Amino acid sequence: MGNERLRSQMQSAGITVGDLATEVDVDPKTVQRWLDVGRVPHQRHRQRTAAVLDSEEEYLWPELLDDPRRLSASQAEVLSLYPHRGAVPGDLWSRLLDQATECVDLLAYSGLFLLDSQPTFLERLIAKARTGLRTRVLLGDPEAPVLSERGREEGIGEQMGVRAQLSIDVTRAARNQADFDVRTHATPLYNSIYRFDDQALVNLHAYGWQAPQNPVLHLQRIPGGQLFDHYLTSFDRVWETGRDVV
């Protein structure tokens, strides 16, 4: 049976068999077998194909959802589940930052709790950026309608935009640091994501509840797992829509 999902995504993106073969670095005949026979590519080729087509591996090859090895790896990615953000040990945030050597990615509307609970967090993050740690910070656009809407949902009104603006002002000193980028975004925040190298804390959001009251997943990337990369892809998509803070 052929892979019509892959074929459809290629057609929508205007990508030919030859184009995809070049992008993924395989023979065009290999791509044709993916289409005509439904052969599932190796993981590296799946990931590259999904990126090129701006899609998900599991959509292009739904049989992956039934792979027990992938399911087991994804389950192993969950180090902890905290019932609310306050249950996350305070020293965990510090340890994750201290251990990070390659990158830190932060996605929130304001994230002020980090500065309130970890007074030296920003200072230490700037110091790491100076040594080459790539840092990407995404904060809510104070003027965006989604922030006003979230403020109404959580019962804090316009304070959501005020808090976002405060975070933007606080990070002003960091923007001229090497590898420290700050952008604003206007996307609905389904999850706040705090990524430190191959670990992440994901603050899930539920309608009508404030962020501190919502559960937090502690994830660690494991080869073959799906959860960590799932949230990282979400971060990257928001990053692409963001606007540099000037």
mmCIF file of C-alpha atoms in Angstrom:
data_model
loop_
_atom_site.group_PDB
_atom_site.id
_atom_site.type_symbol
_atom_site.label_atom_id
_atom_site.label_comp_id
_atom_site.label_asym_id
_atom_site.label_seq_id
_atom_site.Cartn_x
_atom_site.Cartn_y
_atom_site.Cartn_z
ATOM 1 C CA MET A 1 0.000 0.000 0.000
ATOM 2 C CA GLY A 2 1.346 3.420 -0.936
ATOM 3 C CA ASN A 3 1.799 6.367 1.388
ATOM 4 C CA GLU A 4 -0.823 8.896 0.316
ATOM 5 C CA ARG A 5 -0.209 11.166 3.283
ATOM 6 C CA LEU A 6 3.413 11.630 2.263
ATOM 7 C CA ARG A 7 2.408 12.120 -1.355
ATOM 8 C CA SER A 8 -0.207 14.713 -0.410
ATOM 9 C CA GLN A 9 2.194 16.674 1.805
ATOM 10 C CA MET A 10 4.793 16.727 -0.945
ATOM 11 C CA GLN A 11 2.267 17.973 -3.464
ATOM 12 C CA SER A 12 1.010 20.681 -1.094
ATOM 13 C CA ALA A 13 4.573 21.849 -0.497
ATOM 14 C CA GLY A 14 5.443 21.734 -4.196
ATOM 15 C CA ILE A 15 8.251 19.260 -3.529
ATOM 16 C CA THR A 16 9.088 16.606 -6.117
ATOM 17 C CA VAL A 17 10.600 13.192 -5.560
ATOM 18 C CA GLY A 18 13.939 14.550 -6.701
ATOM 19 C CA ASP A 19 13.684 17.569 -4.408
ATOM 20 C CA LEU A 20 12.979 15.442 -1.352
ATOM 21 C CA ALA A 21 15.724 12.970 -2.238
ATOM 22 C CA THR A 22 18.206 15.833 -2.377
ATOM 23 C CA GLU A 23 17.028 17.337 0.899
ATOM 24 C CA VAL A 24 17.115 14.006 2.748
ATOM 25 C CA ASP A 25 20.276 12.772 0.988
ATOM 26 C CA VAL A 26 18.870 9.535 -0.421
ATOM 27 C CA ASP A 27 18.394 8.117 -3.905
ATOM 28 C CA PRO A 28 15.186 9.248 -5.674
ATOM 29 C CA LYS A 29 14.273 5.571 -6.073
ATOM 30 C CA THR A 30 14.237 5.306 -2.281
ATOM 31 C CA VAL A 31 11.740 8.157 -1.984
ATOM 32 C CA GLN A 32 9.633 6.541 -4.715
ATOM 33 C CA ARG A 33 9.516 3.329 -2.659
ATOM 34 C CA TRP A 34 8.337 5.322 0.341
ATOM 35 C CA LEU A 35 5.483 6.590 -1.810
ATOM 36 C CA ASP A 36 4.554 3.515 -3.836
ATOM 37 C CA VAL A 37 5.281 0.671 -1.413
ATOM 38 C CA GLY A 38 4.746 2.514 1.859
ATOM 39 C CA ARG A 39 8.196 1.644 3.171
ATOM 40 C CA VAL A 40 9.040 3.377 6.454
ATOM 41 C CA PRO A 41 12.411 5.202 6.271
ATOM 42 C CA HIS A 42 15.139 5.090 8.869
ATOM 43 C CA GLN A 43 14.699 7.512 11.761
ATOM 44 C CA ARG A 44 17.221 10.071 10.459
ATOM 45 C CA HIS A 45 15.469 10.205 7.093
ATOM 46 C CA ARG A 46 12.019 10.372 8.717
ATOM 47 C CA GLN A 47 13.032 13.302 10.874
ATOM 48 C CA ARG A 48 14.549 15.184 7.965
ATOM 49 C CA THR A 49 11.527 14.511 5.751
ATOM 50 C CA ALA A 50 9.117 15.690 8.444
ATOM 51 C CA ALA A 51 11.153 18.879 8.883
ATOM 52 C CA VAL A 52 11.257 19.578 5.144
ATOM 53 C CA LEU A 53 7.490 19.097 4.873
ATOM 54 C CA ASP A 54 6.762 20.933 8.147
ATOM 55 C CA SER A 55 4.870 17.909 9.355
ATOM 56 C CA GLU A 56 5.045 15.226 12.044
ATOM 57 C CA GLU A 57 6.613 11.812 11.620
ATOM 58 C CA GLU A 58 3.544 10.167 13.139
ATOM 59 C CA TYR A 59 1.272 11.840 10.601
ATOM 60 C CA LEU A 60 3.390 10.820 7.630
ATOM 61 C CA TRP A 61 3.890 7.288 8.972
ATOM 62 C CA PRO A 62 1.017 6.534 11.394
ATOM 63 C CA GLU A 63 2.288 2.985 11.925
ATOM 64 C CA LEU A 64 4.952 4.529 14.155
ATOM 65 C CA LEU A 65 2.275 5.075 16.781
ATOM 66 C CA ASP A 66 2.069 1.316 17.252
ATOM 67 C CA ASP A 67 5.812 0.783 17.593
ATOM 68 C CA PRO A 68 6.325 -0.601 21.137
ATOM 69 C CA ARG A 69 9.944 0.550 21.197
ATOM 70 C CA ARG A 70 8.974 4.156 20.489
ATOM 71 C CA LEU A 71 6.190 3.958 23.075
ATOM 72 C CA SER A 72 8.583 2.603 25.688
ATOM 73 C CA ALA A 73 11.198 5.253 24.906
ATOM 74 C CA SER A 74 8.628 8.039 25.128
ATOM 75 C CA GLN A 75 7.416 6.776 28.504
ATOM 76 C CA ALA A 76 11.018 6.696 29.713
ATOM 77 C CA GLU A 77 11.400 10.365 28.746
ATOM 78 C CA VAL A 78 9.107 11.364 31.622
ATOM 79 C CA LEU A 79 11.336 11.780 34.660
ATOM 80 C CA SER A 80 8.647 13.300 36.888
ATOM 81 C CA LEU A 81 5.110 14.646 36.821
ATOM 82 C CA TYR A 82 4.380 17.406 39.303
ATOM 83 C CA PRO A 83 0.701 18.169 40.116
ATOM 84 C CA HIS A 84 1.357 21.917 40.067
ATOM 85 C CA ARG A 85 4.292 24.220 39.406
ATOM 86 C CA GLY A 86 4.851 24.893 43.087
ATOM 87 C CA ALA A 87 5.613 21.205 43.575
ATOM 88 C CA VAL A 88 8.708 21.450 41.363
ATOM 89 C CA PRO A 89 11.704 21.463 43.734
ATOM 90 C CA GLY A 90 13.172 24.941 43.857
ATOM 91 C CA ASP A 91 16.712 23.711 43.403
ATOM 92 C CA LEU A 92 15.776 21.821 40.221
ATOM 93 C CA TRP A 93 15.563 25.045 38.234
ATOM 94 C CA SER A 94 19.030 26.021 39.447
ATOM 95 C CA ARG A 95 20.527 22.600 38.789
ATOM 96 C CA LEU A 96 19.176 22.466 35.243
ATOM 97 C CA LEU A 97 20.596 25.906 34.485
ATOM 98 C CA ASP A 98 23.950 25.118 36.078
ATOM 99 C CA GLN A 99 24.237 21.854 34.135
ATOM 100 C CA ALA A 100 23.317 23.374 30.755
ATOM 101 C CA THR A 101 26.297 23.697 28.411
ATOM 102 C CA GLU A 102 24.743 24.077 24.945
ATOM 103 C CA CYS A 103 21.361 25.806 24.990
ATOM 104 C CA VAL A 104 18.536 27.194 27.078
ATOM 105 C CA ASP A 105 15.113 27.867 25.535
ATOM 106 C CA LEU A 106 12.371 29.596 27.522
ATOM 107 C CA LEU A 107 8.780 30.055 26.305
ATOM 108 C CA ALA A 108 6.202 31.800 28.483
ATOM 109 C CA TYR A 109 4.037 34.887 28.594
ATOM 110 C CA SER A 110 6.054 36.439 31.436
ATOM 111 C CA GLY A 111 7.964 33.765 33.377
ATOM 112 C CA LEU A 112 8.354 36.218 36.243
ATOM 113 C CA PHE A 113 8.114 33.413 38.791
ATOM 114 C CA LEU A 114 11.646 32.355 37.807
ATOM 115 C CA LEU A 115 13.032 35.770 38.716
ATOM 116 C CA ASP A 116 10.939 35.876 41.899
ATOM 117 C CA SER A 117 11.939 32.406 43.106
ATOM 118 C CA GLN A 118 15.486 32.413 41.665
ATOM 119 C CA PRO A 119 16.849 35.952 42.198
ATOM 120 C CA THR A 120 20.158 35.203 40.443
ATOM 121 C CA PHE A 121 18.658 33.206 37.566
ATOM 122 C CA LEU A 122 18.930 35.933 34.914
ATOM 123 C CA GLU A 123 22.408 36.977 36.045
ATOM 124 C CA ARG A 124 23.647 33.383 35.813
ATOM 125 C CA LEU A 125 21.954 32.904 32.455
ATOM 126 C CA ILE A 126 23.693 35.990 31.071
ATOM 127 C CA ALA A 127 27.022 34.710 32.386
ATOM 128 C CA LYS A 128 26.496 31.425 30.568
ATOM 129 C CA ALA A 129 25.532 33.244 27.377
ATOM 130 C CA ARG A 130 28.837 35.080 27.518
ATOM 131 C CA THR A 131 30.628 31.730 27.427
ATOM 132 C CA GLY A 132 28.738 30.624 24.290
ATOM 133 C CA LEU A 133 25.550 29.052 25.652
ATOM 134 C CA ARG A 134 22.833 29.694 23.044
ATOM 135 C CA THR A 135 19.862 31.275 24.780
ATOM 136 C CA ARG A 136 16.447 31.903 23.252
ATOM 137 C CA VAL A 137 13.738 33.617 25.292
ATOM 138 C CA LEU A 138 10.160 33.971 24.056
ATOM 139 C CA LEU A 139 7.879 36.314 26.000
ATOM 140 C CA GLY A 140 4.323 37.367 25.310
ATOM 141 C CA ASP A 141 3.672 40.503 23.280
ATOM 142 C CA PRO A 142 2.009 42.804 25.869
ATOM 143 C CA GLU A 143 -0.244 44.282 23.168
ATOM 144 C CA ALA A 144 -1.390 40.937 21.742
ATOM 145 C CA PRO A 145 -5.095 40.098 22.142
ATOM 146 C CA VAL A 146 -4.212 36.564 23.301
ATOM 147 C CA LEU A 147 -2.617 37.993 26.453
ATOM 148 C CA SER A 148 -5.707 40.007 27.283
ATOM 149 C CA GLU A 149 -7.835 36.925 26.696
ATOM 150 C CA ARG A 150 -5.597 34.770 28.904
ATOM 151 C CA GLY A 151 -5.704 37.416 31.611
ATOM 152 C CA ARG A 152 -9.507 37.323 31.580
ATOM 153 C CA GLU A 153 -9.503 33.514 31.671
ATOM 154 C CA GLU A 154 -7.213 33.468 34.692
ATOM 155 C CA GLY A 155 -8.990 36.291 36.491
ATOM 156 C CA ILE A 156 -6.069 38.744 36.474
ATOM 157 C CA GLY A 157 -7.272 40.952 33.624
ATOM 158 C CA GLU A 158 -4.720 43.291 32.072
ATOM 159 C CA GLN A 159 -2.069 42.208 34.574
ATOM 160 C CA MET A 160 -1.012 39.509 32.109
ATOM 161 C CA GLY A 161 0.215 42.121 29.647
ATOM 162 C CA VAL A 162 1.752 44.168 32.451
ATOM 163 C CA ARG A 163 3.720 41.159 33.679
ATOM 164 C CA ALA A 164 4.896 40.353 30.156
ATOM 165 C CA GLN A 165 6.123 43.914 29.709
ATOM 166 C CA LEU A 166 7.961 43.747 33.017
ATOM 167 C CA SER A 167 9.775 40.600 31.905
ATOM 168 C CA ILE A 168 10.730 42.266 28.633
ATOM 169 C CA ASP A 169 12.116 45.240 30.548
ATOM 170 C CA VAL A 170 14.026 43.000 32.947
ATOM 171 C CA THR A 171 15.715 41.127 30.100
ATOM 172 C CA ARG A 172 16.790 44.375 28.438
ATOM 173 C CA ALA A 173 20.271 44.106 29.948
ATOM 174 C CA ALA A 174 20.732 40.676 28.416
ATOM 175 C CA ARG A 175 19.949 41.514 24.806
ATOM 176 C CA ASN A 176 23.419 42.694 23.925
ATOM 177 C CA GLN A 177 25.026 39.550 25.289
ATOM 178 C CA ALA A 178 26.488 36.984 22.891
ATOM 179 C CA ASP A 179 24.024 34.223 21.983
ATOM 180 C CA PHE A 180 21.210 35.775 24.037
ATOM 181 C CA ASP A 181 18.117 36.423 21.927
ATOM 182 C CA VAL A 182 14.756 37.691 23.150
ATOM 183 C CA ARG A 183 11.608 37.673 21.029
ATOM 184 C CA THR A 184 7.966 38.415 21.692
ATOM 185 C CA HIS A 185 5.166 36.189 20.445
ATOM 186 C CA ALA A 186 1.420 36.425 20.068
ATOM 187 C CA THR A 187 0.518 32.740 19.988
ATOM 188 C CA PRO A 188 -1.973 30.962 22.259
ATOM 189 C CA LEU A 189 0.168 29.523 25.054
ATOM 190 C CA TYR A 190 -0.875 25.896 25.433
ATOM 191 C CA ASN A 191 2.284 25.097 27.394
ATOM 192 C CA SER A 192 5.148 27.061 28.888
ATOM 193 C CA ILE A 193 8.422 25.374 27.947
ATOM 194 C CA TYR A 194 11.714 25.642 29.831
ATOM 195 C CA ARG A 195 14.393 23.682 28.007
ATOM 196 C CA PHE A 196 17.931 23.096 29.302
ATOM 197 C CA ASP A 197 20.015 21.037 26.850
ATOM 198 C CA ASP A 198 18.310 17.623 26.757
ATOM 199 C CA GLN A 199 15.991 18.222 29.701
ATOM 200 C CA ALA A 200 12.849 20.321 29.839
ATOM 201 C CA LEU A 201 10.169 21.388 32.265
ATOM 202 C CA VAL A 202 6.825 21.760 30.504
ATOM 203 C CA ASN A 203 4.140 23.668 32.405
ATOM 204 C CA LEU A 204 0.859 22.389 30.971
ATOM 205 C CA HIS A 205 -2.054 24.840 30.838
ATOM 206 C CA ALA A 206 -5.741 24.208 31.462
ATOM 207 C CA TYR A 207 -8.533 26.677 30.743
ATOM 208 C CA GLY A 208 -9.449 28.832 33.717
ATOM 209 C CA TRP A 209 -6.432 27.875 35.825
ATOM 210 C CA GLN A 210 -3.397 30.052 36.425
ATOM 211 C CA ALA A 211 -0.023 28.662 35.396
ATOM 212 C CA PRO A 212 1.206 27.936 38.974
ATOM 213 C CA GLN A 213 -1.820 25.695 39.497
ATOM 214 C CA ASN A 214 -1.189 23.541 36.431
ATOM 215 C CA PRO A 215 0.884 20.329 36.173
ATOM 216 C CA VAL A 216 4.529 20.256 35.098
ATOM 217 C CA LEU A 217 6.261 17.493 33.127
ATOM 218 C CA HIS A 218 9.983 16.934 33.635
ATOM 219 C CA LEU A 219 11.282 15.419 30.411
ATOM 220 C CA GLN A 220 14.639 14.107 29.294
ATOM 221 C CA ARG A 221 15.380 13.408 25.645
ATOM 222 C CA ILE A 222 15.974 9.722 24.932
ATOM 223 C CA PRO A 223 16.846 8.303 21.489
ATOM 224 C CA GLY A 224 13.669 6.997 19.890
ATOM 225 C CA GLY A 225 11.385 8.988 22.193
ATOM 226 C CA GLN A 226 8.799 11.445 20.925
ATOM 227 C CA LEU A 227 7.782 13.715 23.798
ATOM 228 C CA PHE A 228 10.865 15.921 24.173
ATOM 229 C CA ASP A 229 11.165 16.556 20.436
ATOM 230 C CA HIS A 230 7.408 17.119 20.224
ATOM 231 C CA TYR A 231 7.616 20.076 22.597
ATOM 232 C CA LEU A 232 10.891 21.320 21.140
ATOM 233 C CA THR A 233 9.287 21.429 17.691
ATOM 234 C CA SER A 234 6.463 23.464 19.190
ATOM 235 C CA PHE A 235 8.995 25.901 20.642
ATOM 236 C CA ASP A 236 10.755 26.240 17.293
ATOM 237 C CA ARG A 237 7.487 27.018 15.540
ATOM 238 C CA VAL A 238 6.683 29.792 17.986
ATOM 239 C CA TRP A 239 10.245 31.100 17.676
ATOM 240 C CA GLU A 240 9.815 31.436 13.920
ATOM 241 C CA THR A 241 6.721 33.597 14.432
ATOM 242 C CA GLY A 242 8.363 35.785 17.073
ATOM 243 C CA ARG A 243 9.620 39.325 16.699
ATOM 244 C CA ASP A 244 13.020 40.448 17.949
ATOM 245 C CA VAL A 245 12.868 42.788 20.896
ATOM 246 C CA VAL A 246 14.561 46.090 20.099
#
